[in-house]
Amino acid sequence: MKKVIYFLLVSASIVFICCSSDNENDVLDMIDEDNSEELVTELHNAFGAFNAEAVTVFIDGSEVVIETTGLPNHETVYWGEGNELFLQEPEVARTPSIISSNNNAVTIRIDATPNLTGNTVDTQLSTIGIAVSGASIFNDQEGNGPLNQAAASLDWTGAHIGPGVYHYHLEPKAFSNDDENLVGILLDGVFLYGRKCNSTGTYPTDLDASGGHTTETQYTEGEEEYHYHIINEIYSTTGSYLAFAGPYQGY
Ligand SMILES: [Zn+2]
Ligand SMILES: [Zn+2]
């Protein structure tokens, strides 16, 4: 009789151990599912393409924080005479400010996972994204007017200081010139690429109004991902292409 009771106790405790460990796993699974859309543990591969001398990227919960000095790693007239990256651009109507006497630093926080199911959101003046060079990306407006008024002050890579930070309005030819290169990341957490797409090697034909579509890119390891392209239409009299005119799709 004692043996039977002992056996029952052992059996019960085995069952109890099994069940309690199952329950724990269930609870852990539930926690995982609850947090999987919010907590991020790994930075997107594309951040490896950013100018590490200017740009620091880190994860903070469900957000990615991007801090930049705003100092681009390419030549422009806006560096000013005496800087090793100063470029003579006599045809550019340079604005008074130069990069070295300007505060170009910007910090942005983006959702690690863009929300592509909501409404679109218009872009605003000032920084709408950070380019791989470390400098800011702006939209198609200049001081509440259309950009073509300020076109004469844009340098060879579609950027100027207007005032505020040094920023690109047009295709930044210093690092994307009629190609599929990564251009930067926008405030809605969506990456912006050049006029061509890595998935086909040519100009995409299925872009939405923002220049976006969903395909593999060179940074997604075979996975499809929504991203923007510089739209392949010359803007006004600039002879070049708008970097991004909106609206955001990822807010
Ligand atoms: Zn501007
Ligand atoms: Zn694409």
PDB file of C-alpha atoms in Angstrom, residues 36-146:
ATOM      1  CA  SER A  36       7.570  40.826 -30.952  1.00  0.00           C
ATOM      2  CA  GLU A  37       6.226  43.893 -32.747  1.00  0.00           C
ATOM      3  CA  GLU A  38       7.671  46.343 -30.274  1.00  0.00           C
ATOM      4  CA  LEU A  39      11.041  45.215 -28.964  1.00  0.00           C
ATOM      5  CA  VAL A  40      13.860  45.201 -31.481  1.00  0.00           C
ATOM      6  CA  THR A  41      17.145  43.446 -30.879  1.00  0.00           C
ATOM      7  CA  GLU A  42      19.007  43.856 -34.135  1.00  0.00           C
ATOM      8  CA  LEU A  43      19.706  46.853 -36.326  1.00  0.00           C
ATOM      9  CA  HIS A  44      18.691  46.651 -39.993  1.00  0.00           C
ATOM     10  CA  ASN A  45      21.590  45.655 -42.285  1.00  0.00           C
ATOM     11  CA  ALA A  46      21.175  48.899 -44.225  1.00  0.00           C
ATOM     12  CA  PHE A  47      22.574  50.940 -41.329  1.00  0.00           C
ATOM     13  CA  GLY A  48      25.951  49.399 -42.153  1.00  0.00           C
ATOM     14  CA  ALA A  49      26.025  51.637 -45.251  1.00  0.00           C
ATOM     15  CA  PHE A  50      25.936  54.890 -43.245  1.00  0.00           C
ATOM     16  CA  ASN A  51      29.007  57.108 -42.736  1.00  0.00           C
ATOM     17  CA  ALA A  52      30.204  55.850 -39.351  1.00  0.00           C
ATOM     18  CA  GLU A  53      32.287  58.972 -38.724  1.00  0.00           C
ATOM     19  CA  ALA A  54      29.118  61.065 -38.594  1.00  0.00           C
ATOM     20  CA  VAL A  55      26.278  58.704 -37.745  1.00  0.00           C
ATOM     21  CA  THR A  56      25.595  56.721 -34.565  1.00  0.00           C
ATOM     22  CA  VAL A  57      22.640  54.327 -34.577  1.00  0.00           C
ATOM     23  CA  PHE A  58      21.257  52.437 -31.606  1.00  0.00           C
ATOM     24  CA  ILE A  59      18.100  50.667 -30.474  1.00  0.00           C
ATOM     25  CA  ASP A  60      15.919  52.057 -27.695  1.00  0.00           C
ATOM     26  CA  GLY A  61      12.993  49.716 -27.044  1.00  0.00           C
ATOM     27  CA  SER A  62      10.753  49.800 -30.103  1.00  0.00           C
ATOM     28  CA  GLU A  63      12.621  52.734 -31.636  1.00  0.00           C
ATOM     29  CA  VAL A  64      15.864  53.282 -33.473  1.00  0.00           C
ATOM     30  CA  VAL A  65      17.769  56.430 -32.552  1.00  0.00           C
ATOM     31  CA  ILE A  66      19.962  58.015 -35.215  1.00  0.00           C
ATOM     32  CA  GLU A  67      22.385  60.709 -34.112  1.00  0.00           C
ATOM     33  CA  THR A  68      24.448  62.526 -36.704  1.00  0.00           C
ATOM     34  CA  THR A  69      26.965  65.342 -36.745  1.00  0.00           C
ATOM     35  CA  GLY A  70      25.410  66.234 -40.106  1.00  0.00           C
ATOM     36  CA  LEU A  71      28.883  66.474 -41.656  1.00  0.00           C
ATOM     37  CA  PRO A  72      28.860  64.765 -45.076  1.00  0.00           C
ATOM     38  CA  ASN A  73      31.803  62.636 -46.239  1.00  0.00           C
ATOM     39  CA  HIS A  74      31.985  64.219 -49.693  1.00  0.00           C
ATOM     40  CA  GLU A  75      33.121  67.399 -51.398  1.00  0.00           C
ATOM     41  CA  THR A  76      30.963  70.508 -51.774  1.00  0.00           C
ATOM     42  CA  VAL A  77      31.384  74.257 -52.098  1.00  0.00           C
ATOM     43  CA  TYR A  78      29.518  74.487 -48.774  1.00  0.00           C
ATOM     44  CA  TRP A  79      32.523  73.244 -46.806  1.00  0.00           C
ATOM     45  CA  GLY A  80      34.084  76.653 -47.438  1.00  0.00           C
ATOM     46  CA  GLU A  81      37.588  77.567 -48.593  1.00  0.00           C
ATOM     47  CA  GLY A  82      40.371  75.925 -46.630  1.00  0.00           C
ATOM     48  CA  ASN A  83      38.525  72.707 -45.817  1.00  0.00           C
ATOM     49  CA  GLU A  84      40.032  69.597 -47.437  1.00  0.00           C
ATOM     50  CA  LEU A  85      36.602  68.694 -48.865  1.00  0.00           C
ATOM     51  CA  PHE A  86      36.006  72.187 -50.308  1.00  0.00           C
ATOM     52  CA  LEU A  87      35.075  72.045 -53.994  1.00  0.00           C
ATOM     53  CA  GLN A  88      35.142  75.052 -56.323  1.00  0.00           C
ATOM     54  CA  GLU A  89      31.623  75.395 -57.771  1.00  0.00           C
ATOM     55  CA  PRO A  90      31.581  78.833 -59.424  1.00  0.00           C
ATOM     56  CA  GLU A  91      28.146  78.204 -60.956  1.00  0.00           C
ATOM     57  CA  VAL A  92      26.535  77.721 -57.530  1.00  0.00           C
ATOM     58  CA  ALA A  93      24.975  80.827 -55.925  1.00  0.00           C
ATOM     59  CA  ARG A  94      26.230  79.815 -52.512  1.00  0.00           C
ATOM     60  CA  THR A  95      24.239  80.974 -49.502  1.00  0.00           C
ATOM     61  CA  PRO A  96      26.277  82.812 -46.826  1.00  0.00           C
ATOM     62  CA  SER A  97      26.638  79.897 -44.400  1.00  0.00           C
ATOM     63  CA  ILE A  98      29.265  77.182 -44.664  1.00  0.00           C
ATOM     64  CA  ILE A  99      29.242  73.758 -43.016  1.00  0.00           C
ATOM     65  CA  SER A 100      32.107  74.449 -40.632  1.00  0.00           C
ATOM     66  CA  SER A 101      30.424  77.535 -39.127  1.00  0.00           C
ATOM     67  CA  ASN A 102      27.055  75.848 -38.894  1.00  0.00           C
ATOM     68  CA  ASN A 103      25.472  73.440 -36.411  1.00  0.00           C
ATOM     69  CA  ASN A 104      24.499  70.504 -38.635  1.00  0.00           C
ATOM     70  CA  ALA A 105      23.800  67.976 -35.902  1.00  0.00           C
ATOM     71  CA  VAL A 106      20.446  66.209 -35.852  1.00  0.00           C
ATOM     72  CA  THR A 107      18.981  63.361 -33.797  1.00  0.00           C
ATOM     73  CA  ILE A 108      15.926  61.487 -35.023  1.00  0.00           C
ATOM     74  CA  ARG A 109      13.925  58.648 -33.437  1.00  0.00           C
ATOM     75  CA  ILE A 110      12.071  56.308 -35.752  1.00  0.00           C
ATOM     76  CA  ASP A 111       9.860  53.285 -35.245  1.00  0.00           C
ATOM     77  CA  ALA A 112      11.963  50.219 -35.990  1.00  0.00           C
ATOM     78  CA  THR A 113       8.972  48.753 -37.816  1.00  0.00           C
ATOM     79  CA  PRO A 114       7.220  51.265 -40.107  1.00  0.00           C
ATOM     80  CA  ASN A 115       3.417  51.285 -39.818  1.00  0.00           C
ATOM     81  CA  LEU A 116       2.310  50.789 -43.397  1.00  0.00           C
ATOM     82  CA  THR A 117      -1.365  50.287 -42.611  1.00  0.00           C
ATOM     83  CA  GLY A 118      -2.335  53.814 -41.538  1.00  0.00           C
ATOM     84  CA  ASN A 119      -2.924  57.051 -43.367  1.00  0.00           C
ATOM     85  CA  THR A 120      -0.232  58.859 -45.293  1.00  0.00           C
ATOM     86  CA  VAL A 121       1.370  61.903 -43.657  1.00  0.00           C
ATOM     87  CA  ASP A 122       2.718  64.960 -45.460  1.00  0.00           C
ATOM     88  CA  THR A 123       6.372  65.870 -45.048  1.00  0.00           C
ATOM     89  CA  GLN A 124       7.303  69.090 -43.235  1.00  0.00           C
ATOM     90  CA  LEU A 125      10.044  71.676 -43.569  1.00  0.00           C
ATOM     91  CA  SER A 126      13.427  70.822 -42.021  1.00  0.00           C
ATOM     92  CA  THR A 127      14.900  67.319 -41.706  1.00  0.00           C
ATOM     93  CA  ILE A 128      12.731  64.556 -43.201  1.00  0.00           C
ATOM     94  CA  GLY A 129      15.490  61.940 -43.097  1.00  0.00           C
ATOM     95  CA  ILE A 130      19.189  61.196 -42.655  1.00  0.00           C
ATOM     96  CA  ALA A 131      21.299  60.333 -45.692  1.00  0.00           C
ATOM     97  CA  VAL A 132      24.041  57.696 -45.707  1.00  0.00           C
ATOM     98  CA  SER A 133      26.591  60.554 -45.921  1.00  0.00           C
ATOM     99  CA  GLY A 134      25.453  61.807 -42.501  1.00  0.00           C
ATOM    100  CA  ALA A 135      23.709  64.975 -43.730  1.00  0.00           C
ATOM    101  CA  SER A 136      19.966  65.710 -43.673  1.00  0.00           C
ATOM    102  CA  ILE A 137      17.386  65.102 -46.397  1.00  0.00           C
ATOM    103  CA  PHE A 138      14.713  67.792 -46.983  1.00  0.00           C
ATOM    104  CA  ASN A 139      11.555  67.732 -49.109  1.00  0.00           C
ATOM    105  CA  ASP A 140      10.516  69.767 -52.194  1.00  0.00           C
ATOM    106  CA  GLN A 141       9.861  73.018 -50.307  1.00  0.00           C
ATOM    107  CA  GLU A 142      12.172  75.884 -49.399  1.00  0.00           C
ATOM    108  CA  GLY A 143      10.944  78.282 -46.713  1.00  0.00           C
ATOM    109  CA  ASN A 144       7.283  77.466 -47.500  1.00  0.00           C
ATOM    110  CA  GLY A 145       7.799  78.081 -51.215  1.00  0.00           C
ATOM    111  CA  PRO A 146       8.574  75.645 -53.993  1.00  0.00           C
TER     112      PRO A 146
END
